[in-house]
Short mmCIF file of C-alpha atoms and ligand atoms in Angstrom, two decimals:
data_model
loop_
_atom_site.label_atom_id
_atom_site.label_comp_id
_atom_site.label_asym_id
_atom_site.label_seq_id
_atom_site.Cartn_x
_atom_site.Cartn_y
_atom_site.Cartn_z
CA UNK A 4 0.00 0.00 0.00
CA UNK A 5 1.57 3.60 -0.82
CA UNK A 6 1.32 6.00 1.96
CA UNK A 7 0.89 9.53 1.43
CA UNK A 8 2.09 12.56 3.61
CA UNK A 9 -0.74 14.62 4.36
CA UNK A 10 1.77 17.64 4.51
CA UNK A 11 5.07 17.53 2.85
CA UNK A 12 6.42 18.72 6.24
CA UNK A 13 5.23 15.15 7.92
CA UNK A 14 7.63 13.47 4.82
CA UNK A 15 10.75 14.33 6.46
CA UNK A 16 12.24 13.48 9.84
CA UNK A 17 12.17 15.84 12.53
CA UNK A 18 15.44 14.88 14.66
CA UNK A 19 19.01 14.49 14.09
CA UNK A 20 21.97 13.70 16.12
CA UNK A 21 25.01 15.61 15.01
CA UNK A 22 28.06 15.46 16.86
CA UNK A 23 32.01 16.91 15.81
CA UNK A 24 35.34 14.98 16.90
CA UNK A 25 37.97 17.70 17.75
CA UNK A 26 41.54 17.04 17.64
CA UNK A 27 45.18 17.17 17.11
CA UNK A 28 45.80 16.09 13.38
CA UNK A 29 49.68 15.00 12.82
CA UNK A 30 50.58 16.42 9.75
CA UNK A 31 51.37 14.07 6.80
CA UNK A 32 50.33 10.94 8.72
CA UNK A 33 46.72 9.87 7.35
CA UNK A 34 46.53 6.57 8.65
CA UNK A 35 47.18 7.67 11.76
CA UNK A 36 44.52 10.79 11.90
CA UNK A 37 42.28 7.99 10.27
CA UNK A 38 43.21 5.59 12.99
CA UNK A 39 42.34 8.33 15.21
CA UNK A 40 38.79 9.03 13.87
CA UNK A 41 38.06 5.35 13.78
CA UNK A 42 38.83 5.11 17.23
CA UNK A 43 36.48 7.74 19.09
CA UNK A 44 33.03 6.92 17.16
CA UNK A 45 33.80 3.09 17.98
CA UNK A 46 31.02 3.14 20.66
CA UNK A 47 29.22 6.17 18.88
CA UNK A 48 25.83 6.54 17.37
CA UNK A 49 25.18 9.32 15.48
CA UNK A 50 23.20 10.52 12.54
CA UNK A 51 26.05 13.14 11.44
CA UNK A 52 29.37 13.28 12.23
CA UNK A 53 31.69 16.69 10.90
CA UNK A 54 35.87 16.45 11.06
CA UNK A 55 37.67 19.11 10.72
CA UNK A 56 39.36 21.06 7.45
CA UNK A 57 42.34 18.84 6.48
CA UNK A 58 41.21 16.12 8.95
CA UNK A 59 43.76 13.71 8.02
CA UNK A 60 46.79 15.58 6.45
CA UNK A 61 47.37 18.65 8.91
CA UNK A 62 47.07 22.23 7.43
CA UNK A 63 50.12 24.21 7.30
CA UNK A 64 51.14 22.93 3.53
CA UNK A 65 54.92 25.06 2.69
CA UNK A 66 54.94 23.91 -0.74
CA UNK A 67 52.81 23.09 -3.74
CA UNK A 68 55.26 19.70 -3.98
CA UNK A 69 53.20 18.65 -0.13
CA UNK A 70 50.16 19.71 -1.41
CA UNK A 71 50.46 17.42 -4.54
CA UNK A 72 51.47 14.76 -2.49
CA UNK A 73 48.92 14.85 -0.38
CA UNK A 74 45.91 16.24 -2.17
CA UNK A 75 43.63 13.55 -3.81
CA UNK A 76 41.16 13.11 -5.97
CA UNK A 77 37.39 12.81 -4.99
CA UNK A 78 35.51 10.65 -4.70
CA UNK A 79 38.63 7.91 -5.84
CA UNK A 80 41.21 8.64 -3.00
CA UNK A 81 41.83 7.01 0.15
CA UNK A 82 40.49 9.30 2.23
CA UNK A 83 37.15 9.49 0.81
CA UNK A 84 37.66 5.77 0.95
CA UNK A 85 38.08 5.62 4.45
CA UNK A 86 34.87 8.55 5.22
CA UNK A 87 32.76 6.12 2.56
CA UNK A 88 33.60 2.66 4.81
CA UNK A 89 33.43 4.49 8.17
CA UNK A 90 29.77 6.03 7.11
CA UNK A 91 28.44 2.94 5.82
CA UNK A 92 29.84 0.77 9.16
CA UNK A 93 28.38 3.45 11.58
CA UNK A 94 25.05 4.42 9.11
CA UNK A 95 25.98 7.58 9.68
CA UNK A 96 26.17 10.71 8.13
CA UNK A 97 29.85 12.21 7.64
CA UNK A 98 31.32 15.53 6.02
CA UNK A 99 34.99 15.89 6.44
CA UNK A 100 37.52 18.46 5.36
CA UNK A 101 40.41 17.66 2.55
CA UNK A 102 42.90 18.50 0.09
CA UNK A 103 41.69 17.77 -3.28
CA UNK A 104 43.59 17.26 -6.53
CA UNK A 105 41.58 17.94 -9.79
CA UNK A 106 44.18 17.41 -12.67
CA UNK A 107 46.77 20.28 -12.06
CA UNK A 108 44.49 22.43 -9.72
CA UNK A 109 44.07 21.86 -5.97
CA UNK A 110 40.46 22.78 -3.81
CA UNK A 111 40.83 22.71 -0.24
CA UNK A 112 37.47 20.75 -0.30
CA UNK A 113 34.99 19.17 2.04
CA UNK A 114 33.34 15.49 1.01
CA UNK A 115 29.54 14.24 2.31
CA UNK A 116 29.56 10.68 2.65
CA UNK A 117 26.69 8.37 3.71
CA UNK A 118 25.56 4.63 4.35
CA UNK A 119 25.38 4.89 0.66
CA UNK A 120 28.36 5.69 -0.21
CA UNK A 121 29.66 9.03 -1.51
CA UNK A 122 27.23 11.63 -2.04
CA UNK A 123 29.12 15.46 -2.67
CA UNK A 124 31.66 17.46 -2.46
CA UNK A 125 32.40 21.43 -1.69
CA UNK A 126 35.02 23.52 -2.86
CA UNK A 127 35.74 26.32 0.01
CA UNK A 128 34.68 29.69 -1.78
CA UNK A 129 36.78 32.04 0.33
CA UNK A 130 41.01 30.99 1.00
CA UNK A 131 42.41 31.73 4.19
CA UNK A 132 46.18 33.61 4.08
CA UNK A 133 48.56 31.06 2.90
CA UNK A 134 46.38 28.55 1.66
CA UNK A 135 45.81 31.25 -0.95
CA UNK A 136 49.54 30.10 -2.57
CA UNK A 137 48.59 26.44 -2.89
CA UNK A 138 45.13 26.18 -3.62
CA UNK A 139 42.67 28.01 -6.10
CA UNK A 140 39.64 29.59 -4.69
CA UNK A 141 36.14 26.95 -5.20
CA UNK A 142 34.03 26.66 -8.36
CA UNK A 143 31.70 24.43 -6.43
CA UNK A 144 29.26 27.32 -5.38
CA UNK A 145 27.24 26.40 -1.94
CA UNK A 146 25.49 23.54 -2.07
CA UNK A 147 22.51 21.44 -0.09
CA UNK A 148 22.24 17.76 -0.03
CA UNK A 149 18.65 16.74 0.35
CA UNK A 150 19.66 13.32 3.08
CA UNK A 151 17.40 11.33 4.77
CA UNK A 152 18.60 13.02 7.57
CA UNK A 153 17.88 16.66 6.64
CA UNK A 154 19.07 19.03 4.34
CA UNK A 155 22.90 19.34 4.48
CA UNK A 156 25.08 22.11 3.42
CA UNK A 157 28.90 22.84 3.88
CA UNK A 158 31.03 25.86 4.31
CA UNK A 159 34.87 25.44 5.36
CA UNK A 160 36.02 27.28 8.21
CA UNK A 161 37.06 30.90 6.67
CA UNK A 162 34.05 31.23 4.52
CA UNK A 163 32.02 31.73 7.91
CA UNK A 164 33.51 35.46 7.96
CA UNK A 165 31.34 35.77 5.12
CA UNK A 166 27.65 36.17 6.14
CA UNK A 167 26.98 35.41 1.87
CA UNK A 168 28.19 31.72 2.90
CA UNK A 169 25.88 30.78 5.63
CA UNK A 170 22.74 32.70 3.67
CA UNK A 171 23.14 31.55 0.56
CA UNK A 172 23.40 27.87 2.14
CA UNK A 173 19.91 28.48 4.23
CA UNK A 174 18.18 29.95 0.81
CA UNK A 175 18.96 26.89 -0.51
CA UNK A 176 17.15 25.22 2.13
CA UNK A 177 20.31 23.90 4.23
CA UNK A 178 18.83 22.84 7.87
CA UNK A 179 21.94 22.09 8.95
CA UNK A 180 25.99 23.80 8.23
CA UNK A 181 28.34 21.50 8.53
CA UNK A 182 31.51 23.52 8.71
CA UNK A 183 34.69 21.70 9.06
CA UNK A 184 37.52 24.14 10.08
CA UNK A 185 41.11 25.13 11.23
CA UNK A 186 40.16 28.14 12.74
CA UNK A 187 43.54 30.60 14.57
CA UNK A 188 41.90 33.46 14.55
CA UNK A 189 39.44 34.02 17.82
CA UNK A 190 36.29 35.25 16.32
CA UNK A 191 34.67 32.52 14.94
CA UNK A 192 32.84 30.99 18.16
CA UNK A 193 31.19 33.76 19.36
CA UNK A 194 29.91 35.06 15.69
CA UNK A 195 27.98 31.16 15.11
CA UNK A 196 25.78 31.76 17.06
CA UNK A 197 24.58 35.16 14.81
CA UNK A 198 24.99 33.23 11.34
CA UNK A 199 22.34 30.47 12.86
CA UNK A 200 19.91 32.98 14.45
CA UNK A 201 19.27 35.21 11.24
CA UNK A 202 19.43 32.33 9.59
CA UNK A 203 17.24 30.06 11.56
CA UNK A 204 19.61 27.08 10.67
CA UNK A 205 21.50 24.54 13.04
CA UNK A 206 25.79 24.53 12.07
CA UNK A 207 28.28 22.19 13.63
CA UNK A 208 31.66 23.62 13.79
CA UNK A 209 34.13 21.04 13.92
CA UNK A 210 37.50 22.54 15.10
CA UNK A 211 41.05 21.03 15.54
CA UNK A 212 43.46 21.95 17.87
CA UNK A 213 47.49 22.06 18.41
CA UNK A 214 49.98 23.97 16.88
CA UNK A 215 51.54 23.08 13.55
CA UNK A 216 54.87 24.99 13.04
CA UNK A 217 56.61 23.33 9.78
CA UNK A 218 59.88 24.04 8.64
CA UNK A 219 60.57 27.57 8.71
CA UNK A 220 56.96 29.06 8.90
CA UNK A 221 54.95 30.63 11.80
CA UNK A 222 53.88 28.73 14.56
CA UNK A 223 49.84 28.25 14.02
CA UNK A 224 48.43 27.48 17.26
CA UNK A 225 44.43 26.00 16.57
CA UNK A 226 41.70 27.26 18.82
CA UNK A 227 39.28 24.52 19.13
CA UNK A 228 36.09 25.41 20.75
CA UNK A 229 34.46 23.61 18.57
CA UNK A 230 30.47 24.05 19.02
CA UNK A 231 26.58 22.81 17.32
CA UNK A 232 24.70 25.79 17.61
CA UNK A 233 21.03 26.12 17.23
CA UNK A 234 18.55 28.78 14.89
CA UNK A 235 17.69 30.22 18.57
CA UNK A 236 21.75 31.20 18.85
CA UNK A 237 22.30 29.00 21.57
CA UNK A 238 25.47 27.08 21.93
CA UNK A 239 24.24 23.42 22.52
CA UNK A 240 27.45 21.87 23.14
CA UNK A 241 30.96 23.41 23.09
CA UNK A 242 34.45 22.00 23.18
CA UNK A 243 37.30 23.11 25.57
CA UNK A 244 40.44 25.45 23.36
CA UNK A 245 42.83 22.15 23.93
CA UNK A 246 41.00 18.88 24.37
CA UNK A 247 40.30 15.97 22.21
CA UNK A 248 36.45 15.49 22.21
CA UNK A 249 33.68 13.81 20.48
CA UNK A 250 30.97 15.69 21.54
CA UNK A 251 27.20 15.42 20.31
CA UNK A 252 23.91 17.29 20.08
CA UNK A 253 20.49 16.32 19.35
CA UNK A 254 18.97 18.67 16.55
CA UNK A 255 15.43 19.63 16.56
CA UNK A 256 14.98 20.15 11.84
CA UNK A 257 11.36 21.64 12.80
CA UNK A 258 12.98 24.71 14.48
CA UNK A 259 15.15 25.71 11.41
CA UNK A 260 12.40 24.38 8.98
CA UNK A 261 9.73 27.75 10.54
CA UNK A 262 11.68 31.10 9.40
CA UNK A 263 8.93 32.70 11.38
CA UNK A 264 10.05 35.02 14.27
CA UNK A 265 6.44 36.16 15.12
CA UNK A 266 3.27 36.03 13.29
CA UNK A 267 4.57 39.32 11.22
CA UNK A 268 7.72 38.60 10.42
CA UNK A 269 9.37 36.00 8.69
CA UNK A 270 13.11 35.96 8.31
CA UNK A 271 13.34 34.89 4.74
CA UNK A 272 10.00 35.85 3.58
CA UNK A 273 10.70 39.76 5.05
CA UNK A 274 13.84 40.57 3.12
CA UNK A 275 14.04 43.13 0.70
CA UNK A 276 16.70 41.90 -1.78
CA UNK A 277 16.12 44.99 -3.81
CA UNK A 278 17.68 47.23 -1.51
CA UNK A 279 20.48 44.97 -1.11
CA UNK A 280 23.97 45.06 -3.17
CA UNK A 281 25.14 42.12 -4.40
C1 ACM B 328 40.81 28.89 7.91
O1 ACM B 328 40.03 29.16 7.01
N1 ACM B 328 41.42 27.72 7.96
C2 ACM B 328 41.07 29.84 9.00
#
C-alpha cells in the first residue's frame, strides 16, 4: 500500500543527532589521523558526524610539492575511501575536510559521505592567508544535499567570515551547516551563534586543535572550541580550546524548517533583496 504525507512537512524526519570529533591532526600521517577518527566513534551513534578542514593531512602545507602529495582526488582517494567505509559501518552521516587534486588544480574541499556511499563534495569559496599560494579559490558554489537526515550544506572554516556563505546555504534550504575548520583566529565561536539565528539554521563547527609549526613558517596554534549551535543562537554543546572530544547534540529540523520570528515577520519571507547590493 503507498502511503501519502498529508503535509510535505510530515515526509521528512524531525530529529538528528550531530556530533564533531575535535583534535590534534599530525601532519602528513593519514593513517594515523584515520586511525584516530576510527577510534572515538567506535562506541558512537550518530546521525552526522563533521571532522575538521584537512582532517587527516594537517594544514600548514609550505609547498605546492606537499600539497600534490597529499591532495587527492574525490571521490577515488583514500580518504574518501576511508569517510565512505566508516559512514556505511556506523550508518551515519559524515562531512569531512580535505585536500583535493583535480588534474593540475588543488580545492581545499569538504566530502559528504553516507551509508550509501559518496554523495558530494564542496570547494571552500573564500582561501584563508597562505592557503591562498597552494590552492585556487572553489568553483563548487554552496550547495545542499537533500539526506534522509535533513538538508545538508557545507562551508569550510574561513568562509564563515562571510555572512553570503551561511545565507546563501539556508536559501537553498540547508537545515543544517556542517563547517569543518582550522580556525587561529578568535572570532569565529562567538559570531555562530549570529549566522544560525538570522538564519534560523543549526551549524556544527568542527575545530582542531594544536599547533603546527613546519619548517621555517609561523607557529599556528588552533583554537578549538568547537560548538553545534542552534537557529535560537544557543550554543548546545561546546568543546574546551585544547582537548580531544567527540561531543554530540540532538537537533530539533522543525525549528530551522519555521523562518517565522512572530506572526509578522518572517526571516526569509521579510527581506528586501532589492535594496540589497550584491
Ligand atoms: C581557515 O580558514 N582555515 C582559517
Amino acid at each position: 500500500m503507498k502511503i501519502l504525507c498529508r503535509a510535505a512537512a510530515e515526509c521528512y524526519r524531525r530529529n538528528m543527532k550531530a556530533g564533531f570529533f575535535q583534535f590534534n591532526s599530525t601532519f602528513g600521517n593519514k593513517q594515523k589521523n584515520f586511525d584516530n577518527v576510527r577510534k572515538a566513534v567506535r562506541f558512537a551513534s550518530l546521525d552526522l558526524l563533521v571532522l575538521p578542514e584537512f582532517f587527516a593531512t594537517g594544514y600548514q602545507f609550505t609547498s605546492k610539492e606537499e600539497v600534490a602529495q597529499l591532495a587527492e582526488p574525490v571521490p577515488a582517494g583514500e580518504t574518501t575511501e576511508f569517510l565512505t567505509a566508516l559512514s556505511q559501518e556506523k550508518g551515519m552521516y559524515i562531512v569531512a575536510g580535505l585536500p583535493e587534486r583535480s588534474g593540475d588544480t588543488f580545492y581545499n574541499s569538504a566530502v559528504l559521505t553516507g551509508p550509501d556511499g559518496f554523495i558530494g563534495c564542496y570547494r571552500k569559496t573564500h582561501l584563508f592567508y597562505e592557503e591562498n599560494l597552494f590552492f585556487t579559490p572553489g568553483d563548487s558554489g554552496f550547495q545542499v544535499w537533500d539526506t534522509p537526515i535533513g538538508k545538508i550544506g557545507i562551508m569550510i572554516c574561513f568562509d564563515w567570515f562571510f555572512p553570503e556563505s551561511a545565507r546563501t546555504l539556508a536559501l537553498k534550504g540547508a537545515e543544517v551547516i556542517a563547517h569543518p575548520s582550522n580556525l587561529v583566529l578568535p572570532y569565529c565561536p562567538q559570531s555562530m551563534p549570529v549566522r544560525c539565528l538570522e538564519n534560523r539554521v543549526y551549524a556544527v563547527t568542527a575545530n582542531r586543535i594544536g599547533t603546527e609549526q613546519r619548517k621555517q613558517s609561523e607557529p599556528l596554534t588552533f583554537i578549538g572550541q568547537s560548538q553545534i549551535t542552534s537557529p535560537k543562537a544557543e550554543i548546545l554543546v561546546r568543546a574546551g580550546s585544547d582537548e580531544e572530544i567527540l561531543m554530540t547534540a540532538d537537533i530539533d529540523l522543525s525549528l530551522s524548517r519555521d523562518k517565522k520570528l512572530n506572526q509578522y515577520n518572517d526571516l526569509f519571507k521579510d527581506r528586501r533583496a532589492e535594496f540589497y547590493q550584491s
